[in-house]
mmCIF file of C-alpha atoms in Angstrom:
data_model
loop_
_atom_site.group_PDB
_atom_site.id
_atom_site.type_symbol
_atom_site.label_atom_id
_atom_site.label_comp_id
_atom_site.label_asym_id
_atom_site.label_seq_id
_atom_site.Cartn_x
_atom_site.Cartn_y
_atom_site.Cartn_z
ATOM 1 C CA UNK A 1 23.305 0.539 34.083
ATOM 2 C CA UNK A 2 24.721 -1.849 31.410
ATOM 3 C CA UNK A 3 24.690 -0.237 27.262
ATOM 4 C CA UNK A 4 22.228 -3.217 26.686
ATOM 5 C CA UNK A 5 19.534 -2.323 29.398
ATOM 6 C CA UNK A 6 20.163 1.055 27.973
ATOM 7 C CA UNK A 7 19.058 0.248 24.503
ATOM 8 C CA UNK A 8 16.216 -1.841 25.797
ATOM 9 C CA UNK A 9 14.587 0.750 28.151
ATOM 10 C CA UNK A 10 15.071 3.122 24.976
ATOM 11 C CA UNK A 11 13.520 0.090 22.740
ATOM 12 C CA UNK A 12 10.349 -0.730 25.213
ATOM 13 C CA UNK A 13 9.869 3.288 25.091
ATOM 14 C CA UNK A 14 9.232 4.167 21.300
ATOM 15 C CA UNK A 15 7.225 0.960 20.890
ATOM 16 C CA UNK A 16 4.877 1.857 23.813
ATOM 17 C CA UNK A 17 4.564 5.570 22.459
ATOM 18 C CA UNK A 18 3.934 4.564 19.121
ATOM 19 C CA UNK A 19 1.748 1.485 20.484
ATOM 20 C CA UNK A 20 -0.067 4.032 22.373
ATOM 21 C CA UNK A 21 -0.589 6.447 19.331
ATOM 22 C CA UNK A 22 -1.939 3.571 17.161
ATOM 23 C CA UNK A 23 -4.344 2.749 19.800
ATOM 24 C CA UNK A 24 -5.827 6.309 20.837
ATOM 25 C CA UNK A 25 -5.606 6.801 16.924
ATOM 26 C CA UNK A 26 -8.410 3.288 16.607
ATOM 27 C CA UNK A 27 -10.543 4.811 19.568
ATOM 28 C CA UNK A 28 -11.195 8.574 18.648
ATOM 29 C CA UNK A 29 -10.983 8.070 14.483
ATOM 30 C CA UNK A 30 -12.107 6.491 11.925
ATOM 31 C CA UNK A 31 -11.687 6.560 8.405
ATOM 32 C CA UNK A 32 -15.732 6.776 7.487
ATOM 33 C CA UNK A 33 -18.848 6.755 9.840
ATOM 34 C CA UNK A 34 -21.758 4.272 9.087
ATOM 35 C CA UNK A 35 -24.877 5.153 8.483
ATOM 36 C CA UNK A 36 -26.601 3.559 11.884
ATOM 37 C CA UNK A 37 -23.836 5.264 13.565
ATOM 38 C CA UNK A 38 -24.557 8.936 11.756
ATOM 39 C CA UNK A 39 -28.407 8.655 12.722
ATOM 40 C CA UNK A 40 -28.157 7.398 15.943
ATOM 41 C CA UNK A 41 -26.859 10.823 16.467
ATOM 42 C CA UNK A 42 -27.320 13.420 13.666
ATOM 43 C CA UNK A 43 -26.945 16.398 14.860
ATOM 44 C CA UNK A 44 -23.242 15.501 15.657
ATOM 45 C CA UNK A 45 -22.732 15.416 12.513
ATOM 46 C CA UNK A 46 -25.074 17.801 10.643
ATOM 47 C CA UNK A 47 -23.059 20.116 8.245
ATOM 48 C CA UNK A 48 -19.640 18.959 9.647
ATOM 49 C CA UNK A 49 -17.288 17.313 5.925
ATOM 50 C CA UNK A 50 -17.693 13.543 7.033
ATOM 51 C CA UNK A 51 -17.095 10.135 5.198
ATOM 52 C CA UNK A 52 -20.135 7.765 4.871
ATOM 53 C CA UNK A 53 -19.385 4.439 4.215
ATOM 54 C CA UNK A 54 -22.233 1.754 3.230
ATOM 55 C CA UNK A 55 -23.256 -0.117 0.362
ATOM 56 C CA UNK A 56 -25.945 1.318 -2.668
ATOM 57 C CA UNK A 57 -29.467 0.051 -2.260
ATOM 58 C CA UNK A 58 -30.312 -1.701 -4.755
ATOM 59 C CA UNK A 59 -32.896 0.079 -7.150
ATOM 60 C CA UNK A 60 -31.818 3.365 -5.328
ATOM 61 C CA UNK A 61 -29.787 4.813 -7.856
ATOM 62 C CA UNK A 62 -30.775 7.613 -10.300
ATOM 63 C CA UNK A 63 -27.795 9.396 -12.475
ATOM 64 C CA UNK A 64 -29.418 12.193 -14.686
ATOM 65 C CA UNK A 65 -27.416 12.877 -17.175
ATOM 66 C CA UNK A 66 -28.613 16.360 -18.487
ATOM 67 C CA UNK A 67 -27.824 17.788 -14.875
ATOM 68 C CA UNK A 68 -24.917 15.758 -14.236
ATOM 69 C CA UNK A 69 -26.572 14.517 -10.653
ATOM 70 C CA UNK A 70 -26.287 11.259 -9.058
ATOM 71 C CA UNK A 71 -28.536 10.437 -6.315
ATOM 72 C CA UNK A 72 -28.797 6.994 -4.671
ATOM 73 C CA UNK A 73 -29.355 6.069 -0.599
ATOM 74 C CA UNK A 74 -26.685 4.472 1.357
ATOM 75 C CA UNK A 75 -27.155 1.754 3.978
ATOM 76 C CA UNK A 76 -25.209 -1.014 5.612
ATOM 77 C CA UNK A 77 -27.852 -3.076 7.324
ATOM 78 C CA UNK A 78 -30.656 -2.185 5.384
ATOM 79 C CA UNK A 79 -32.366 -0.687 8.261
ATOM 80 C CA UNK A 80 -30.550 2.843 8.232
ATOM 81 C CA UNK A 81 -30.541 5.025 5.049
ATOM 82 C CA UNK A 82 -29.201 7.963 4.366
ATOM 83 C CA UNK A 83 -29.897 10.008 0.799
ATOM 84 C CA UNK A 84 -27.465 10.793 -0.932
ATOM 85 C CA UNK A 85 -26.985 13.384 -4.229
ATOM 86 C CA UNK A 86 -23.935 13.972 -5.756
ATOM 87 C CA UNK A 87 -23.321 16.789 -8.112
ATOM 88 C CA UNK A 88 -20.520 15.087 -10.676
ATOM 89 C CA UNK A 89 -20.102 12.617 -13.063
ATOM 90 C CA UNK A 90 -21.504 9.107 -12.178
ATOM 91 C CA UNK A 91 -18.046 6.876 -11.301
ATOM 92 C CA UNK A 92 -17.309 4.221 -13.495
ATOM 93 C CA UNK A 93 -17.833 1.613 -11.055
ATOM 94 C CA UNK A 94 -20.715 2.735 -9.194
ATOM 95 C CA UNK A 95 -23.414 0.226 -9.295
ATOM 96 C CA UNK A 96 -26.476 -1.379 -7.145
ATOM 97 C CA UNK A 97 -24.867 -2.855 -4.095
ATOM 98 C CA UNK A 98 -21.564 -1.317 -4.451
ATOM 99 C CA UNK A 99 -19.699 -0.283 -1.243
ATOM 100 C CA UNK A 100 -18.954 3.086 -1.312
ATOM 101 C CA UNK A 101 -17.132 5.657 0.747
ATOM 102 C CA UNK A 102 -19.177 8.970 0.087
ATOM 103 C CA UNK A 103 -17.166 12.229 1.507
ATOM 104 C CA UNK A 104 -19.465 15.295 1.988
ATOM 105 C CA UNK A 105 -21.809 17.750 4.757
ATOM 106 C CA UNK A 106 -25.115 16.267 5.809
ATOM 107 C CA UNK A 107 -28.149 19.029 5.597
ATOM 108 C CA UNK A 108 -30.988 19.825 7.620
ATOM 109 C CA UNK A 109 -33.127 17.526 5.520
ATOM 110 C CA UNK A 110 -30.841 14.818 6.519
ATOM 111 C CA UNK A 111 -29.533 14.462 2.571
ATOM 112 C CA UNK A 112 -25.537 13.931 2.171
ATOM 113 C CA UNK A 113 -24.522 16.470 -0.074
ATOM 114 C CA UNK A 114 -21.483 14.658 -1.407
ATOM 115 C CA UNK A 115 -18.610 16.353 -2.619
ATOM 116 C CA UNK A 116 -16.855 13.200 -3.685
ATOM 117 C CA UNK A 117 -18.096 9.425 -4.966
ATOM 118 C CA UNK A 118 -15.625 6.832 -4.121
ATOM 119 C CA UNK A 119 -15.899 3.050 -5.170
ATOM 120 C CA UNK A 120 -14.676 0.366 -2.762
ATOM 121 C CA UNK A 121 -13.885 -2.339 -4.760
ATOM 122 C CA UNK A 122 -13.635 -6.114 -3.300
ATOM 123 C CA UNK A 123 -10.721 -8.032 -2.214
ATOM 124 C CA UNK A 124 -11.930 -10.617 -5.140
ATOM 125 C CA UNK A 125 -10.065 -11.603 -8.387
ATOM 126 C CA UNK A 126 -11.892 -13.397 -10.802
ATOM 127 C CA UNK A 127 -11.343 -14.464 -14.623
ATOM 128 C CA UNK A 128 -13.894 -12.969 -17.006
ATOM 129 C CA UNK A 129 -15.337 -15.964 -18.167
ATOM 130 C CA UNK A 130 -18.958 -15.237 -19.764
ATOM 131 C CA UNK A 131 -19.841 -16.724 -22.902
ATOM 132 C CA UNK A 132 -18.694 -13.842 -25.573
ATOM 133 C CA UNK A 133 -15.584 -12.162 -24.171
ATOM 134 C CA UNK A 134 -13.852 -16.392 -23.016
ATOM 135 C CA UNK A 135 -10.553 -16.674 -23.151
ATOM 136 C CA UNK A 136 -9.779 -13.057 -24.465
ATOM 137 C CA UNK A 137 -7.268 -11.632 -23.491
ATOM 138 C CA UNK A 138 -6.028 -7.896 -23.098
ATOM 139 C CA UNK A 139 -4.133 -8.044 -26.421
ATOM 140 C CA UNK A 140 -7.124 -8.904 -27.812
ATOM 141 C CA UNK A 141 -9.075 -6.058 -26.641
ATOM 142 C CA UNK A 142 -6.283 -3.784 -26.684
ATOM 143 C CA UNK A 143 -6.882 -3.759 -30.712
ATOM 144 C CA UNK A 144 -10.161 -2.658 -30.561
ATOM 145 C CA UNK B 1 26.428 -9.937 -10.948
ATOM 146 C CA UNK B 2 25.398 -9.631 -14.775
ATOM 147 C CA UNK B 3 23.084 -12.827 -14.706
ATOM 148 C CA UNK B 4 21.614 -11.744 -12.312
ATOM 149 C CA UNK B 5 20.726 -7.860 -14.521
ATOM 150 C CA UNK B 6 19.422 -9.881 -17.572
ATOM 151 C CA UNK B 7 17.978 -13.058 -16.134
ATOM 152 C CA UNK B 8 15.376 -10.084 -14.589
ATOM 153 C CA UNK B 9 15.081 -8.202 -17.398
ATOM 154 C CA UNK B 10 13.975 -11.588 -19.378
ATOM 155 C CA UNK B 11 11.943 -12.568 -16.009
ATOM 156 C CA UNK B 12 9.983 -9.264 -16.419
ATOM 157 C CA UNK B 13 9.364 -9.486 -20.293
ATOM 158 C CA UNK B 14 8.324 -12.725 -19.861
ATOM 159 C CA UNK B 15 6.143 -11.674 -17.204
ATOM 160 C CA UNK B 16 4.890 -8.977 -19.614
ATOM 161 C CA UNK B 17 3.873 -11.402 -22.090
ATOM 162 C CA UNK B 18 2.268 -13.678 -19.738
ATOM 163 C CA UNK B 19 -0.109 -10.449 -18.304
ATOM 164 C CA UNK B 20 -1.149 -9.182 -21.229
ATOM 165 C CA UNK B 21 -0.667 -11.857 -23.359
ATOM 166 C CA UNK B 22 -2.662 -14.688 -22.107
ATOM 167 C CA UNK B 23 -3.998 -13.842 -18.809
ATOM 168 C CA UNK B 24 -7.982 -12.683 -18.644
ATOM 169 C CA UNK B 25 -9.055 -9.944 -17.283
ATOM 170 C CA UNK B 26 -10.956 -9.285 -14.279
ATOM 171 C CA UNK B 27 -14.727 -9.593 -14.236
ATOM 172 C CA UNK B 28 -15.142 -6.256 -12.645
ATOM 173 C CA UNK B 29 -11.939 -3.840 -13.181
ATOM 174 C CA UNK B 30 -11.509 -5.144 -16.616
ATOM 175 C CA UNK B 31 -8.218 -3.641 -18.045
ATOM 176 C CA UNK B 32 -6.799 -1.432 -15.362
ATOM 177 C CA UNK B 33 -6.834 -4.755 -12.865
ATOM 178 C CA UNK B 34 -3.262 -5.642 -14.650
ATOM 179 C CA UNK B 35 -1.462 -3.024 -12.626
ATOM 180 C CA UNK B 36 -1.880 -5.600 -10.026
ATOM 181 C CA UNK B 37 1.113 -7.180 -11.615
ATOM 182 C CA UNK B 38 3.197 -4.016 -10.988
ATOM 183 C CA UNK B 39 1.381 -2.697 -7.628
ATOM 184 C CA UNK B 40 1.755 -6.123 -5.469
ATOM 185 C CA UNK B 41 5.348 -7.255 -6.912
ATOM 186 C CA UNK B 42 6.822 -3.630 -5.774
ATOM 187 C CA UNK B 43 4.842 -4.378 -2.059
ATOM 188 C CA UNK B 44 6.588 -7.605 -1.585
ATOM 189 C CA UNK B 45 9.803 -5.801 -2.822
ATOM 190 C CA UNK B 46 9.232 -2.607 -0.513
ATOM 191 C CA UNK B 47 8.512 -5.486 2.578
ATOM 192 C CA UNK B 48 11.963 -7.452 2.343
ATOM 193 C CA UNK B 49 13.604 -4.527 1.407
ATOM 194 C CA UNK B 50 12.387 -2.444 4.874
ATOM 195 C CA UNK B 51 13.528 -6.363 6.383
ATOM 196 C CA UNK B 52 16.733 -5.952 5.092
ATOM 197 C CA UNK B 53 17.185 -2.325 6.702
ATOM 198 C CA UNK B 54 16.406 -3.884 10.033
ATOM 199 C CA UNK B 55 18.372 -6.763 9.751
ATOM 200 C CA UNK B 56 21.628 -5.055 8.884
ATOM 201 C CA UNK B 57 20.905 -2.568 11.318
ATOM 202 C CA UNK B 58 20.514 -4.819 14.393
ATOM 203 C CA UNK B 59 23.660 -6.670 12.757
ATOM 204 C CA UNK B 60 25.788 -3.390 13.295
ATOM 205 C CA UNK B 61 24.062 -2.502 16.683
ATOM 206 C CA UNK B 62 25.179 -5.862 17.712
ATOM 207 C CA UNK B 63 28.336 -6.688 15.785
ATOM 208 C CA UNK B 64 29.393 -2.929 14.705
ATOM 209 C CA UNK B 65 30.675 -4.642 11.339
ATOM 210 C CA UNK B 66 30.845 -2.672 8.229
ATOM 211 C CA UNK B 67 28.973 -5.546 5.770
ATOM 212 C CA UNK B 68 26.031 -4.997 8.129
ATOM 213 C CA UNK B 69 25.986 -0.915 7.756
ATOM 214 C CA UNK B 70 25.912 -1.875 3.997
ATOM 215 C CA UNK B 71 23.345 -4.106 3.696
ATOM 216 C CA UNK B 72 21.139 -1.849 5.775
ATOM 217 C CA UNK B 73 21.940 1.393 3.555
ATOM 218 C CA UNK B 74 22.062 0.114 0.343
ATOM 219 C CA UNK B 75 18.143 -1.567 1.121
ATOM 220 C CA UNK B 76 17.380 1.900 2.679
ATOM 221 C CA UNK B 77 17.552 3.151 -1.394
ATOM 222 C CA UNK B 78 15.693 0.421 -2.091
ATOM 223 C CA UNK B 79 12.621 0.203 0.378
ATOM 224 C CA UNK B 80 12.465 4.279 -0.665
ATOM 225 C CA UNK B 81 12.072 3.459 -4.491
ATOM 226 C CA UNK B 82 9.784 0.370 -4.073
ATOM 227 C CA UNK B 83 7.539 2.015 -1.736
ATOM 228 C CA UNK B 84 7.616 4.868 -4.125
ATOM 229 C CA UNK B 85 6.462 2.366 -6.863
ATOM 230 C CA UNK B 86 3.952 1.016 -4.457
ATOM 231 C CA UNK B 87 2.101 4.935 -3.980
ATOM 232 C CA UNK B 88 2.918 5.570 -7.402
ATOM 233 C CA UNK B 89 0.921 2.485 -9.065
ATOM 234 C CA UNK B 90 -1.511 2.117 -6.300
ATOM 235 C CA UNK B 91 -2.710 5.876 -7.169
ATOM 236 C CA UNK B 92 -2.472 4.905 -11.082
ATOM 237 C CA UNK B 93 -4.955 1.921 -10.245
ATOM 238 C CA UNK B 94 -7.061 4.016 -7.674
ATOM 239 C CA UNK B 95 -8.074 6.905 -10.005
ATOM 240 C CA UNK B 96 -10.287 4.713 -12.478
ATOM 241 C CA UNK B 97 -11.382 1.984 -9.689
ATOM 242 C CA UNK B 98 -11.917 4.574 -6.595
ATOM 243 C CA UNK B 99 -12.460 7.558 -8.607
ATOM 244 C CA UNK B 100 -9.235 8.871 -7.007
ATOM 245 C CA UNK B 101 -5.433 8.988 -6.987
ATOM 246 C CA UNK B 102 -5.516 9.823 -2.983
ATOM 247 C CA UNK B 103 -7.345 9.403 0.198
ATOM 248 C CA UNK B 104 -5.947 9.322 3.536
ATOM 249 C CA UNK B 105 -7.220 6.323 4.658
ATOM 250 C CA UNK B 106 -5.178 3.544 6.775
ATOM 251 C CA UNK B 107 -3.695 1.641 4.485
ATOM 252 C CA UNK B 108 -2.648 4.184 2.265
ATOM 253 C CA UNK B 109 -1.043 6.468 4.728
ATOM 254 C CA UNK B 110 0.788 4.079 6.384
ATOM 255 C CA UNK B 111 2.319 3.017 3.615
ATOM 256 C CA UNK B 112 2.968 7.181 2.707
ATOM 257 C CA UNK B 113 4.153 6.821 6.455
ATOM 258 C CA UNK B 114 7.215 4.112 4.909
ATOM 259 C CA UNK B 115 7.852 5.696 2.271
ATOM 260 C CA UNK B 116 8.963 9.343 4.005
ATOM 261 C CA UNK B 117 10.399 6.936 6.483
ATOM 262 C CA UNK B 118 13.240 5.610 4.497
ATOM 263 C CA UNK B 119 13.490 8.722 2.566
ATOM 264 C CA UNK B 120 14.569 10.353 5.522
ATOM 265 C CA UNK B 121 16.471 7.159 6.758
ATOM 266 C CA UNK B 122 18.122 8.121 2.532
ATOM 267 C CA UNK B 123 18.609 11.982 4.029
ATOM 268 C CA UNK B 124 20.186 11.324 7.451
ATOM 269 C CA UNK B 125 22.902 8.986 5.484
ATOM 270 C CA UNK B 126 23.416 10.796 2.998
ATOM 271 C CA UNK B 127 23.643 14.256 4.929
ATOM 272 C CA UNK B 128 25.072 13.185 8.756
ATOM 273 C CA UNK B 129 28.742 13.306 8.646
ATOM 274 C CA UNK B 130 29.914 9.938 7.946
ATOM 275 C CA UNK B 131 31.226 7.702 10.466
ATOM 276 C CA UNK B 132 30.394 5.161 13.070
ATOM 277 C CA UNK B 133 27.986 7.839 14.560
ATOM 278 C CA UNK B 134 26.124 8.122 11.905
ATOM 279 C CA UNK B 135 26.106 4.078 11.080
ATOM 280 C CA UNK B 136 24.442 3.906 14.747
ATOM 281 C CA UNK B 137 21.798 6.702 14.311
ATOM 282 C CA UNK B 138 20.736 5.102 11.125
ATOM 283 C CA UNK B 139 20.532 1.681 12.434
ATOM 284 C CA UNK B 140 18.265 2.918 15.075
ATOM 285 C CA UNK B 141 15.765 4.686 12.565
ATOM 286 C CA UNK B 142 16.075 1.261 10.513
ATOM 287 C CA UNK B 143 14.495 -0.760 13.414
ATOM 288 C CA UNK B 144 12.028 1.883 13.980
ATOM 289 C CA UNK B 145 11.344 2.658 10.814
ATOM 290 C CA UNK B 146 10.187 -1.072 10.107
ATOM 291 C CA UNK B 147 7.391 -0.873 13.103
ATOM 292 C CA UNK B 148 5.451 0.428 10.225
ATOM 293 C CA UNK B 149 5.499 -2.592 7.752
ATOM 294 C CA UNK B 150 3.076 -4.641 10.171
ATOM 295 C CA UNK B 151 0.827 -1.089 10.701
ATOM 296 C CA UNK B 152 0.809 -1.183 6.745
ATOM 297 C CA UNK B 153 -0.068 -5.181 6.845
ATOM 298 C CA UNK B 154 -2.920 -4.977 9.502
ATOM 299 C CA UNK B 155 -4.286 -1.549 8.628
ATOM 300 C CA UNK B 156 -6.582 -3.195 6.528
ATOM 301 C CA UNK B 157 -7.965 -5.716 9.313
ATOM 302 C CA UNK B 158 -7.738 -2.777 12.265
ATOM 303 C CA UNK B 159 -9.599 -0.473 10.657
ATOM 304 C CA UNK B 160 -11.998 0.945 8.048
ATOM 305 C CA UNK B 161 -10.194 1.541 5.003
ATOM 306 C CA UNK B 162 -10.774 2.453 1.361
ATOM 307 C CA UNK B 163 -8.331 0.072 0.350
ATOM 308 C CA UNK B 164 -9.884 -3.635 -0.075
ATOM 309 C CA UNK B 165 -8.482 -6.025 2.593
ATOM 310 C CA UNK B 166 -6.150 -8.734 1.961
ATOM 311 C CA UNK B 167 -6.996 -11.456 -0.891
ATOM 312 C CA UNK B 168 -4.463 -14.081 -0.298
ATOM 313 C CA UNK B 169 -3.696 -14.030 3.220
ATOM 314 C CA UNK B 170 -7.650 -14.059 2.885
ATOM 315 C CA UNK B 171 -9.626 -16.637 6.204
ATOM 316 C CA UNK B 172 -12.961 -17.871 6.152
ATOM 317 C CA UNK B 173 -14.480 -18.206 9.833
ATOM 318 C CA UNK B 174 -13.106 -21.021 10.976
ATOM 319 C CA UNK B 175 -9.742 -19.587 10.280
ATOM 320 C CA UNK B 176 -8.683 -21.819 6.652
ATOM 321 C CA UNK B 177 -7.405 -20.009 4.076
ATOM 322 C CA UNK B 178 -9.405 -18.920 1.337
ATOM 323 C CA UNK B 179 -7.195 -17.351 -0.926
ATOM 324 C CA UNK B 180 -10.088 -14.700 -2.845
ATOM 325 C CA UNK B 181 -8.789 -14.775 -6.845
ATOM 326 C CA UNK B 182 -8.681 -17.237 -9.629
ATOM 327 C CA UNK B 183 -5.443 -19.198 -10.554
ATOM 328 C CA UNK B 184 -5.320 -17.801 -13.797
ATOM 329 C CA UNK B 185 -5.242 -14.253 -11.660
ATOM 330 C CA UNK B 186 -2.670 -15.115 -9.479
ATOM 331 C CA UNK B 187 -0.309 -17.498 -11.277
ATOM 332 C CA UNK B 188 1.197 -14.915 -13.094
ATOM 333 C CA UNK B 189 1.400 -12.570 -9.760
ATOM 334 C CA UNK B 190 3.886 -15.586 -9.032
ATOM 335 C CA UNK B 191 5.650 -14.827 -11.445
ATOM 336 C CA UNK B 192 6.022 -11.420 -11.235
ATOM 337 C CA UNK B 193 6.921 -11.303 -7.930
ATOM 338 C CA UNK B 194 9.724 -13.280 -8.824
ATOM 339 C CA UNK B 195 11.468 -11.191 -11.685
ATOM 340 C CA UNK B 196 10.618 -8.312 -8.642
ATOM 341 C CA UNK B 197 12.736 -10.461 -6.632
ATOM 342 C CA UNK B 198 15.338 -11.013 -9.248
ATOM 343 C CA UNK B 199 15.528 -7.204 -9.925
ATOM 344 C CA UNK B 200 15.882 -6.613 -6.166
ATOM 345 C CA UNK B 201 18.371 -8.980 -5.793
ATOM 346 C CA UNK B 202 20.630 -7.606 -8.750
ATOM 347 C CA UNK B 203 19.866 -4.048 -7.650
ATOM 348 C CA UNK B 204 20.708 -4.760 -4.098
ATOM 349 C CA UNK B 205 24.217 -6.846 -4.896
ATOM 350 C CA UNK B 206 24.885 -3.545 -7.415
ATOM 351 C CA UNK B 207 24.354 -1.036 -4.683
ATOM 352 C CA UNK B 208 26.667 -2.943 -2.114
ATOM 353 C CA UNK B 209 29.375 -2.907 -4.364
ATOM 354 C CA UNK B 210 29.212 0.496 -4.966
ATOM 355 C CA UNK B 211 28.811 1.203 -1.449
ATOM 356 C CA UNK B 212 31.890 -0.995 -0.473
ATOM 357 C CA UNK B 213 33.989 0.658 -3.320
ATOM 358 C CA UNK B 214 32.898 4.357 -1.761
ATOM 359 C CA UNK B 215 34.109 3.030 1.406
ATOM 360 C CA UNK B 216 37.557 1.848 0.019
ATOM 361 C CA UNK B 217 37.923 5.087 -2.316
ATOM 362 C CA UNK B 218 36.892 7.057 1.004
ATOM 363 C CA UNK B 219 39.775 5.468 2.890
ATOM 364 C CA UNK B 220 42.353 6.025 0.410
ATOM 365 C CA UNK B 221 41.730 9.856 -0.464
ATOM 366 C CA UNK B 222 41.766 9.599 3.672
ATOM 367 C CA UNK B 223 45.443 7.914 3.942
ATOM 368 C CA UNK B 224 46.439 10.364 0.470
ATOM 369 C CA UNK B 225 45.629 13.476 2.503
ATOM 370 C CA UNK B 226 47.343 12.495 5.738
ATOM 371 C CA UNK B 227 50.635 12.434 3.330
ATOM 372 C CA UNK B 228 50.361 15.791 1.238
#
């Protein structure tokens, strides 16, 4: 067999195997679980550290600040909620709508008790235009 | 070779100016959002430089030339430092946008994936005795080694992520290109992907000449022990 078959056959080989681990990586994990997907089968999940991610319904959210508790629901499709209450402080991005990936156990009540809050921001760019902060610029607010 | 040092240094002072001088911020990061300038210049850097391994390595595979062995190398220090740059500012920029410096989602542990790739890829040529041996091993992990950089492009479209998908390789449905940030956003990215390109460019010319004066010094102290 010629050196260049050689190389190829060894080529082909660690592409397939790492092909291969890509692939059965995609089809047993994910990254986060939705929330249609986490109540079409709870108790698969109950009490088990998972990721949720979904976006905040609107009106949902309630951060006291005495006890330092956020609580909020999570849905993507507005037809599957899960509650959510987060002992820690409030992120700075967290808002109505936002897409969030929460990490902690579901209970028995079916409430996510999160251990961690984090904010997926958008792929979007845009200029802060409004009417009072135009134009200014981060030298500009840097001096404040 | 000198150029080439200051016209980047003035590229990237300019660039300075331009980002926090008279660019506006984002609507929704505010402030933080100009790490951007840093985070997506040292991607593009960390991407040709992983090309660069790969091309000089199938150049020596195929040729067994010594140019090709240095090209691959001397952008095997470089894909470890800009993919260290990339981690580094990407955790920066995650802590107050996330509300953390690490997750292991796709996208970032790929990219972790690169980086320990061409650290070791650094290890094996600086530690494997040197020689043609060791050219060949290395130029085998250098192809391999750059299966990754699509993994780290497409994570974000295979799977779920953390990480926001792409915004200016960004489609709409019908498959156009709707590039997802304003121009006064991404003009200056232009910009600062070039003086990352002109700082590659002088770091990468400065590394091959070192590398080819090793080589030389290497072969003399060879020849000088052969006659004592």
């Amino acid at each position: 067999m010629s050196r260049q078959i050689q190389y190829l056959i060894a080529a082909l080989a660690v592409v397939a195997i790492l092909g291969g681990v890509v692939y059965m990586g995609t089809r047993t994990t994910v990254y986060f679980r939705t929330p249609s997907e986490i109540l079409a089968e709870p108790e698969a999940f109950r009490h088990k550290p998972i990721r949720v991610g979904a976006l905040v319904e609107k009106g949902s959210a309630h951060w006291d600040a005495q006890k330092v508790r956020l609580t909020f629901r999570v849905t993507e499709d507005m037809e599957h909620f899960i509650p959510v209450v987060f002992d820690g402080v409030k992120p700075d991005m967290f808002k109505d709508g936002q897409g969030v990936v929460v990490e902690g156990r579901l209970g028995d009540d079916g409430v996510l008790v999160a251990s961690q809050v984090l904010v997926k921001h958008s792929e979007e760019y845009r200029a802060e235009k409004s009417s009072k902060s135009k134009g200014r610029s981060a030298m500009e607010t840097l001096g404040q | 070779m000198k150029w080439l040092g200051w016209s980047s240094l003035a590229a990237m002072a300019g660039v300075g100016v331009w980002v926090f001088g008279f660019t506006p911020e984002d609507t929704n990061m505010g402030f933080v959002q100009k790490i951007f300038y840093i985070h997506i210049p040292s991607v593009v850097a960390a991407y040709l430089a992983a090309f660069l391994v790969a091309l000089g390595s199938l150049g020596y595979l195929w040729k067994r030339e010594a140019p090709y062995d240095r090209l691959a190398r001397s952008s095997g220090e470089l894909a470890t430092l800009f993919f260290g740059m990339v981690l580094a500012t990407g955790a920066i920029w995650g802590r107050p946008t996330w509300g953390t410096y690490w997750t292991w989602d796709p996208r970032l542990t790929s990219a972790l994936m690169a980086f320990l790739l061409y650290a070791g890829y650094g290890l094996l040529r600086a530690f494997a005795p040197p020689g043609e041996k060791q050219a060949r091993l290395a130029a085998v992990l250098g192809l391999v080694a750059f299966l990754d950089i699509p993994l780290i492009h497409l994570s974000v479209q295979w799977w779920r992520t953390l990480h926001q998908p792409t915004t200016f390789f960004k489609v709409d449905q019908q498959g156009r290109p709707t590039p997802a940030a304003d121009p006064e956003i991404y003009l200056p990215l232009f910009g600062a992907i070039g003086a990352a390109l002109l700082l590659f460019a002088f770091l990468l010319v400065f590394r091959m000449k070192i590398q080819a004066r090793e080589e030389d010094l290497a072969e003399r102290l060879a020849g000088h022990e052969t006659l004592s």
